[in-house]
Backbone as a chain_set.jsonl record, in Angstrom:
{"seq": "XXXXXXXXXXXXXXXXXXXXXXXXXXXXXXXXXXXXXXXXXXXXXXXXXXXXXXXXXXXXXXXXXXXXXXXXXXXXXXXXXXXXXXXXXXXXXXXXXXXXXXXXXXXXXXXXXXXXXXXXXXXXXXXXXXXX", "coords": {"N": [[-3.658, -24.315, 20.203], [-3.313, -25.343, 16.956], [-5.929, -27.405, 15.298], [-7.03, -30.022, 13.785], [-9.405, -29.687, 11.13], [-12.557, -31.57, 10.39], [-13.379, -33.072, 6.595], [-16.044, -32.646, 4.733], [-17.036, -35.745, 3.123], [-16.763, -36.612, 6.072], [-17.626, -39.296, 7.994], [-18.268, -38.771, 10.823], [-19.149, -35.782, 11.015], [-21.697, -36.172, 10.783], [-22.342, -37.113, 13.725], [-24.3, -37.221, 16.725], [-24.448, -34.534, 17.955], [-23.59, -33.864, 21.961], [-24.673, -32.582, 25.152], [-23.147, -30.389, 26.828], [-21.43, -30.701, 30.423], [-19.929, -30.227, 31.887], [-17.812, -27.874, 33.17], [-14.826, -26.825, 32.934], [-11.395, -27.032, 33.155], [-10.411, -28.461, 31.212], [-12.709, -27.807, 29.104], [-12.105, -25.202, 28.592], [-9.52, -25.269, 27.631], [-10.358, -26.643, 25.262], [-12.074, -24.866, 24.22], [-10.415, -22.192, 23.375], [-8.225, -23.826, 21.817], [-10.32, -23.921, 19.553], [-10.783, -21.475, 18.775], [-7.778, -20.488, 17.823], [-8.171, -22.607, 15.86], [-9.947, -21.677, 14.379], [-9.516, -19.131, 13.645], [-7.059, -19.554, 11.761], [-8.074, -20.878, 9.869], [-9.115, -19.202, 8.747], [-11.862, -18.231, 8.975], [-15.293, -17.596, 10.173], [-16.704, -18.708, 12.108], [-17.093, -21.877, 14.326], [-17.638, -24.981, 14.425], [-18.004, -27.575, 17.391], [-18.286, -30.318, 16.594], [-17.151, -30.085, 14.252], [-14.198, -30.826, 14.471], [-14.412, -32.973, 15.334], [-15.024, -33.427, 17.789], [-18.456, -34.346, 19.463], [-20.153, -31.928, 21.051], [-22.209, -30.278, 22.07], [-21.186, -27.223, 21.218], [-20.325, -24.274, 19.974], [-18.338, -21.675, 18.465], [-18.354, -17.79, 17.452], [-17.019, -15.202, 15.452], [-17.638, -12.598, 14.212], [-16.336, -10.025, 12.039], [-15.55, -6.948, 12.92], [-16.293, -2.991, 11.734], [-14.153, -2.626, 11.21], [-12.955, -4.697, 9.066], [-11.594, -5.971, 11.118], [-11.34, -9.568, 12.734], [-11.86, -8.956, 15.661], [-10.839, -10.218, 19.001], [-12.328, -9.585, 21.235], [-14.508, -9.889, 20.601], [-15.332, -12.253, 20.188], [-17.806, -14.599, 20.542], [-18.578, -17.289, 22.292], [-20.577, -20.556, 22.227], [-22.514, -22.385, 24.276], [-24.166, -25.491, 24.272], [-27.011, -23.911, 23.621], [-30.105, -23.064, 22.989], [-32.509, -22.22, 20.76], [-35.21, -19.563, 21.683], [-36.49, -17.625, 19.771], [-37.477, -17.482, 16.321], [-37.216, -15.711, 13.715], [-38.518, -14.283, 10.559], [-36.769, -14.771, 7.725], [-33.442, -14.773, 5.529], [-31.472, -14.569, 3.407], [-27.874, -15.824, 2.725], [-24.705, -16.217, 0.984], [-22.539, -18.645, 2.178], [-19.569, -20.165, 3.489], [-18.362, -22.962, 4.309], [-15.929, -24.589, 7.226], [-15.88, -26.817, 6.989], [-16.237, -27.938, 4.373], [-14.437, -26.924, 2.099], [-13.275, -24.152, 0.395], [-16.122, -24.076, -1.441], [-19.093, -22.553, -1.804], [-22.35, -21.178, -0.791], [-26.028, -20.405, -1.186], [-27.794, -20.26, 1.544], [-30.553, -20.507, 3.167], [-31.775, -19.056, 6.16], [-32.996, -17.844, 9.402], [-34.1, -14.206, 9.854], [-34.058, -12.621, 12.242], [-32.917, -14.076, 15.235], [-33.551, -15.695, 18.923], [-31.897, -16.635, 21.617], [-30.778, -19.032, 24.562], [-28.193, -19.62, 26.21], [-24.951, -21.042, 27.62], [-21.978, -19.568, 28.783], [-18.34, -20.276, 29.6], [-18.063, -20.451, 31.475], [-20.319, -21.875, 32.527], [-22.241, -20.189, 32.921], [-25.314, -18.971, 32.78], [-26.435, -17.73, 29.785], [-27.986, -14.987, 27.269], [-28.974, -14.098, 23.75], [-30.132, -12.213, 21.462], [-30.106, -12.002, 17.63], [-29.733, -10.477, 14.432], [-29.502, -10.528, 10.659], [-26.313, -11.356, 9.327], [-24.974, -12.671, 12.192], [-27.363, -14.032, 13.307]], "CA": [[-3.204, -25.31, 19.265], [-4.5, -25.867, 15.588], [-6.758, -29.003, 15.415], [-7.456, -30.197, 12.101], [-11.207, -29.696, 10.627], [-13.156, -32.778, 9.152], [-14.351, -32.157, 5.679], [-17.4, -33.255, 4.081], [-18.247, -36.597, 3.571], [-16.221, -37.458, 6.73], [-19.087, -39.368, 8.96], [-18.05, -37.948, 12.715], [-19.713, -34.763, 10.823], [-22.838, -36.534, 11.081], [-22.936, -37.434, 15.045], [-25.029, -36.525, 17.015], [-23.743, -34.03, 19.552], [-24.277, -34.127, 23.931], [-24.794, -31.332, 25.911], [-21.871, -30.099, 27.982], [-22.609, -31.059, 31.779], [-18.843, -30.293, 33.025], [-17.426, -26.391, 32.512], [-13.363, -26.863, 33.61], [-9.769, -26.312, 32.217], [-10.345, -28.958, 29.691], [-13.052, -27.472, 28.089], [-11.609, -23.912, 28.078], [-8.726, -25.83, 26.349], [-11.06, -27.169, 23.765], [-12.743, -23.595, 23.468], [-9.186, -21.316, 22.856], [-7.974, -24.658, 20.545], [-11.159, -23.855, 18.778], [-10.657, -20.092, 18.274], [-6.92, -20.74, 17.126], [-7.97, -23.521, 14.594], [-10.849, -20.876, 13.467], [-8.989, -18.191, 12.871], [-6.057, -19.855, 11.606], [-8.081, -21.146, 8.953], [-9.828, -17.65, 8.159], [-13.293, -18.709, 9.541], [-15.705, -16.679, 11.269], [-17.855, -19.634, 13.2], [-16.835, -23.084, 14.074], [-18.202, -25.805, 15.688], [-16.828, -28.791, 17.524], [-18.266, -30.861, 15.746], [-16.363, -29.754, 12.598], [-12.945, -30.914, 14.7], [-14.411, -34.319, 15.827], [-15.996, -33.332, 19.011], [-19.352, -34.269, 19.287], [-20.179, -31.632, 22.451], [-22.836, -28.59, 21.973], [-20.338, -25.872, 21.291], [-19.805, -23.614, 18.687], [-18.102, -20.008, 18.53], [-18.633, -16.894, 15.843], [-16.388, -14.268, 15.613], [-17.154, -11.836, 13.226], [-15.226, -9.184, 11.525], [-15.811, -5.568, 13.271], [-16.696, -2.398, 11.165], [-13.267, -1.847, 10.4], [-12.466, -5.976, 8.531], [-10.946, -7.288, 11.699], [-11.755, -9.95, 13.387], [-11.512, -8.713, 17.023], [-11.116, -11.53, 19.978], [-13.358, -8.601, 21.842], [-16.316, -9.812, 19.761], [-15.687, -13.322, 20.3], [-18.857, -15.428, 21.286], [-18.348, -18.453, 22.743], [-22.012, -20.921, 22.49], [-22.386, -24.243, 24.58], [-25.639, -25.832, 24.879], [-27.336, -23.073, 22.762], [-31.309, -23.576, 22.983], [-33.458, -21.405, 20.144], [-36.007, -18.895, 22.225], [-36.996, -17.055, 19.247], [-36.785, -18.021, 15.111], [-38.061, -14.83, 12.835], [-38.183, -13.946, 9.29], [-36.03, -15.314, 6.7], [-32.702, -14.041, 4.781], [-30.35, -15.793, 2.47], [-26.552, -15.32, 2.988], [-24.156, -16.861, 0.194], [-21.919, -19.066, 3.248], [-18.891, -21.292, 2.879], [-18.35, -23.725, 5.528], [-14.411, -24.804, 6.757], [-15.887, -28.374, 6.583], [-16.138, -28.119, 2.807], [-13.104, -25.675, 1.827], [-13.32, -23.761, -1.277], [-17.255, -24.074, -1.615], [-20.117, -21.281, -1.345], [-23.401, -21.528, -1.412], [-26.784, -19.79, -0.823], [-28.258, -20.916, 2.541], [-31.615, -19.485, 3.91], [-31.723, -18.27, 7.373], [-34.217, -17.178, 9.98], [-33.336, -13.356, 9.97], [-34.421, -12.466, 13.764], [-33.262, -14.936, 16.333], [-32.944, -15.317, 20.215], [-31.084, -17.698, 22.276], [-30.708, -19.129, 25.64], [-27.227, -20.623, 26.117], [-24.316, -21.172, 28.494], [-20.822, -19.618, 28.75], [-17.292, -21.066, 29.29], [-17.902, -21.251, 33.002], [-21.446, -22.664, 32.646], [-23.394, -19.076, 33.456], [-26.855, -19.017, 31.574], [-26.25, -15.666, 28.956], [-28.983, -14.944, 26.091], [-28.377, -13.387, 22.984], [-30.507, -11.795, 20.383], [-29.159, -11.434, 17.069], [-30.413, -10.66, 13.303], [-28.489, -10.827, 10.035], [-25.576, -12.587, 9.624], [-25.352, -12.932, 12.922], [-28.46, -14.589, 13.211]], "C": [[-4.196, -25.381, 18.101], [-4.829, -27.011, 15.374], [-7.085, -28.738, 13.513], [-8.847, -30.474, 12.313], [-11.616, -30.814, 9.598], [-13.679, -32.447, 8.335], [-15.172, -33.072, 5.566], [-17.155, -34.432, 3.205], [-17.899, -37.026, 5.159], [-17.521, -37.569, 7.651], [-19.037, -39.419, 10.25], [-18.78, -36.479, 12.099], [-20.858, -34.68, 11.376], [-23.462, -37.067, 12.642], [-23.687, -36.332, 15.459], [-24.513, -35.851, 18.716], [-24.387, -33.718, 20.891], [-23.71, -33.004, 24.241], [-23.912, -31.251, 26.85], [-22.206, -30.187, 29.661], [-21.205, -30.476, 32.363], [-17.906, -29.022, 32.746], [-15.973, -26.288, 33.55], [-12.498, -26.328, 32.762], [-9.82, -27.235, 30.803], [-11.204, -28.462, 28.75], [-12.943, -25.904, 27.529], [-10.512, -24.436, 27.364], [-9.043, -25.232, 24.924], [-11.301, -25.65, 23.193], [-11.171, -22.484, 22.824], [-8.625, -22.129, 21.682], [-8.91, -24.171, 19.104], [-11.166, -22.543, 18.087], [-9.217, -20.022, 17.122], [-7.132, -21.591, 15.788], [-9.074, -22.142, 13.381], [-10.305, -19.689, 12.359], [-7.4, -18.495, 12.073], [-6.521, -20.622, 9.939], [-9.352, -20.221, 8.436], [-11.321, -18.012, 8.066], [-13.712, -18.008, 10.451], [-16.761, -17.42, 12.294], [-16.358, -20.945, 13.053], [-17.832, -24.017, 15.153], [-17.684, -27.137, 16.371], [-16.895, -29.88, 17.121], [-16.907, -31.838, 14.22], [-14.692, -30.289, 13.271], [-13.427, -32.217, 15.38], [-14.556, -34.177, 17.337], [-17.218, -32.886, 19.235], [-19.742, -33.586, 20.638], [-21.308, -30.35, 21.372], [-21.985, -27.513, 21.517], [-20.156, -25.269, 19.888], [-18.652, -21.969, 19.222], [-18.107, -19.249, 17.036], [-17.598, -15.978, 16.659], [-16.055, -13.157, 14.061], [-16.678, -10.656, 13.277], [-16.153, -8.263, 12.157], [-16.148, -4.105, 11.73], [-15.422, -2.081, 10.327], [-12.616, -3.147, 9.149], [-12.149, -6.168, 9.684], [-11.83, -7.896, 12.682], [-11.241, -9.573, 14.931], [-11.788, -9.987, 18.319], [-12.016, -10.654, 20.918], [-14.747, -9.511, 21.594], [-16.441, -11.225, 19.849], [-17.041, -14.05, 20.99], [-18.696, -16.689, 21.407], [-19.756, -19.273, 23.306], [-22.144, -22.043, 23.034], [-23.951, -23.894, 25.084], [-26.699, -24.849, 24.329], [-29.471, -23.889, 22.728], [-32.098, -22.299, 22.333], [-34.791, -20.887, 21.079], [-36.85, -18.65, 21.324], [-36.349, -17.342, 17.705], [-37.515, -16.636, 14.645], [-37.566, -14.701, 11.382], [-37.277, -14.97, 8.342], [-35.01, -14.182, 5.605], [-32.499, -15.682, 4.214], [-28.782, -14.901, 2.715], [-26.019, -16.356, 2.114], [-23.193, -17.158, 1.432], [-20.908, -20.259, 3.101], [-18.71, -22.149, 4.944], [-16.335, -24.434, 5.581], [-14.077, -26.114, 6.419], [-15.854, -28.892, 4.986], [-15.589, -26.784, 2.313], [-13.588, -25.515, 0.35], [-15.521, -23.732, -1.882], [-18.247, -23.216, -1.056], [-21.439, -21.685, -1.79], [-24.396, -20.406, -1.146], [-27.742, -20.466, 0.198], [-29.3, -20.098, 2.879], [-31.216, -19.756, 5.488], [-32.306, -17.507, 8.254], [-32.912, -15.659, 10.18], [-33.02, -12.698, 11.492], [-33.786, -13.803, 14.326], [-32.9, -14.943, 17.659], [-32.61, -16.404, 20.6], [-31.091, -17.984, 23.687], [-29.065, -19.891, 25.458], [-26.056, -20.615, 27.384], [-22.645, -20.773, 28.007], [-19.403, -20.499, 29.191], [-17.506, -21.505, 30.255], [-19.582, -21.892, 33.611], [-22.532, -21.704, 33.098], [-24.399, -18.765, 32.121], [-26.564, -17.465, 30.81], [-27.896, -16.146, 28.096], [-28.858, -13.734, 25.159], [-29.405, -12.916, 21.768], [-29.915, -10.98, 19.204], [-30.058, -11.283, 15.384], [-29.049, -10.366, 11.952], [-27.618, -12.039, 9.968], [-25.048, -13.407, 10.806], [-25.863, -13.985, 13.475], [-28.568, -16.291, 12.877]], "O": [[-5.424, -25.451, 18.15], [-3.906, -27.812, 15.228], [-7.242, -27.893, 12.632], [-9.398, -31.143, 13.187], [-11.228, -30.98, 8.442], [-14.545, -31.595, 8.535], [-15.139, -34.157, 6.146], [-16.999, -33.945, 2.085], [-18.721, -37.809, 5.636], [-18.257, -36.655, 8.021], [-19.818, -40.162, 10.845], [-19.065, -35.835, 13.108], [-21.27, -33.795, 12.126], [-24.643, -37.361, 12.828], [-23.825, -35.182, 15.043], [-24.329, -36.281, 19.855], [-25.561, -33.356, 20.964], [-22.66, -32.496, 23.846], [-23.91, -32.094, 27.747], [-23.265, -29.71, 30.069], [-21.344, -30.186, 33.551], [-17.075, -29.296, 31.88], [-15.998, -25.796, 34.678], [-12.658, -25.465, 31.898], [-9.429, -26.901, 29.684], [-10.827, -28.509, 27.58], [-13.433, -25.444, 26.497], [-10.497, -23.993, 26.216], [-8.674, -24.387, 24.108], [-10.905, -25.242, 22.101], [-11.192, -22.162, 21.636], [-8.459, -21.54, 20.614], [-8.46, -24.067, 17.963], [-11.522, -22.473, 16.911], [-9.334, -19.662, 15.951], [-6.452, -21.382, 14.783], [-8.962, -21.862, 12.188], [-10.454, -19.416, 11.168], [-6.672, -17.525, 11.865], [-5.707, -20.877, 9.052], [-10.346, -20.621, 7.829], [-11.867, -18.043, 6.963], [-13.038, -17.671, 11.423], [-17.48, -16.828, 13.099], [-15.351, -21.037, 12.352], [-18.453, -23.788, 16.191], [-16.844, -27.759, 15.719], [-15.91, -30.618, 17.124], [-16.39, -32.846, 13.738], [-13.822, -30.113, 12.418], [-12.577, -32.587, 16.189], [-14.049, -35.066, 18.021], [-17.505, -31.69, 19.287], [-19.757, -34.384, 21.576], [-21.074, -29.817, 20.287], [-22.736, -26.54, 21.579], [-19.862, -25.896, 18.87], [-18.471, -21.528, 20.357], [-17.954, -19.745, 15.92], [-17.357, -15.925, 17.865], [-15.101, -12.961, 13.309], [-16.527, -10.1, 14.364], [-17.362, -8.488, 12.104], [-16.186, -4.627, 10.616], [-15.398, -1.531, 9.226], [-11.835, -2.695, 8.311], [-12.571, -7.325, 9.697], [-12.719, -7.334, 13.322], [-10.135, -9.994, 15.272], [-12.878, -10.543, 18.453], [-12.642, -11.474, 21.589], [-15.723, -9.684, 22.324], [-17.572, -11.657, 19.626], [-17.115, -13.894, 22.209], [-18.677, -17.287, 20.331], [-20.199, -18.995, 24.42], [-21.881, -22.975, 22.274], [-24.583, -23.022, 25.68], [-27.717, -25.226, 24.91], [-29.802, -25.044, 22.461], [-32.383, -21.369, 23.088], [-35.568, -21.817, 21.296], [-37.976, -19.118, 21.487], [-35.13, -17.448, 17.567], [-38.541, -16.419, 15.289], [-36.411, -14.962, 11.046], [-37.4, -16.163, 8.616], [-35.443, -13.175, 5.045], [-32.863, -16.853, 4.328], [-28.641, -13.685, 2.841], [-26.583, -17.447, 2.204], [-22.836, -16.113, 1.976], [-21.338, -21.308, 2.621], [-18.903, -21.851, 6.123], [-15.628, -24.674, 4.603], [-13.06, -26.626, 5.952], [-15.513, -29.998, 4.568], [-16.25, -25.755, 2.171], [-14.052, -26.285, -0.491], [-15.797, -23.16, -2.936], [-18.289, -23.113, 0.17], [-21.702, -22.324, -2.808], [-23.857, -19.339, -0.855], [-28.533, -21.273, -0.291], [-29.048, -18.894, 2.915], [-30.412, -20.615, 5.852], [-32.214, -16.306, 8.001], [-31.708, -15.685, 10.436], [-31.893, -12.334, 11.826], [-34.243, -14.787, 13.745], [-31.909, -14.249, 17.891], [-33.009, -17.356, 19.93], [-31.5, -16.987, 24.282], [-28.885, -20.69, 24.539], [-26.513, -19.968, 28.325], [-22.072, -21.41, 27.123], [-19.603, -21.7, 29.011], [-17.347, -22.712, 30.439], [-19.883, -22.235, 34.754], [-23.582, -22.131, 33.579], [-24.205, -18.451, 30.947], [-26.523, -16.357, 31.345], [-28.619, -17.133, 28.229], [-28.679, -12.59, 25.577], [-29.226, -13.739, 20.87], [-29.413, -9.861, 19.303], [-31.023, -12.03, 15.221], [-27.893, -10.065, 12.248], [-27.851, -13.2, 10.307], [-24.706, -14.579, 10.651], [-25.188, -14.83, 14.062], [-29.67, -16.833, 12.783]]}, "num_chains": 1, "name": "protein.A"}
């Protein structure tokens, strides 16, 4: 299902989101809702936030070598805890919370992760670039 995305100023942007403690059918729901609203509104991250659920979670899904976004490549992030920050890029980045707007955001270029999948199993991910 497509969930509608809060834009910018709306202030549920600004909560402060709780760490997922309960890994069931509702929050694989939430997570496939979340892929559909993403790619439905030509977005390669989201977070749940950005749909008025203040929970840890995000997902990225970027485009493969050839433009598409492949559901292969999907990453799915709950509870997400920084291991490792390195370097610094800049990536010009629009966000789906503020449509139509680009900017230039810095960006550690190296980073590693500790985090938890759909069914609550500890993964870790090192990634650099956009990525990153």
């Amino acid at each position: 299902m497509i969930l509608e995305v809060l834009s910018y100023p709306n202030k549920k942007l600004y909560e402060v989101s709780k760490e997922v403690k309960i890994f069931d059918d509702e929050l694989h729901k939430l997570l496939d809702d979340m892929y559909d609203t993403m790619i439905a509104k030509e977005g390669i991250g989201l977070a749940a936030i950005q749909i008025g659920v203040a929970k840890r979670i995000f997902i990225i899904n970027l485009a493969n070598d050839e433009g598409v976004q492949d559901k292969e490549n999907l990453i799915e992030i709950i509870n997400p805890r920084f291991e490792l920050r390195e370097g610094e890029c800049i990536y010009q980045e629009g966000c789906l919370s503020v449509p139509g707007y680009y900017e230039d955001v810095k960006r550690n270029e190296v980073v590693a992760i500790k985090y938890q999948d759909r069914f609550g199993k500890e993964q870790s991910l090192r990634a650099d670039g956009l990525l990153a």
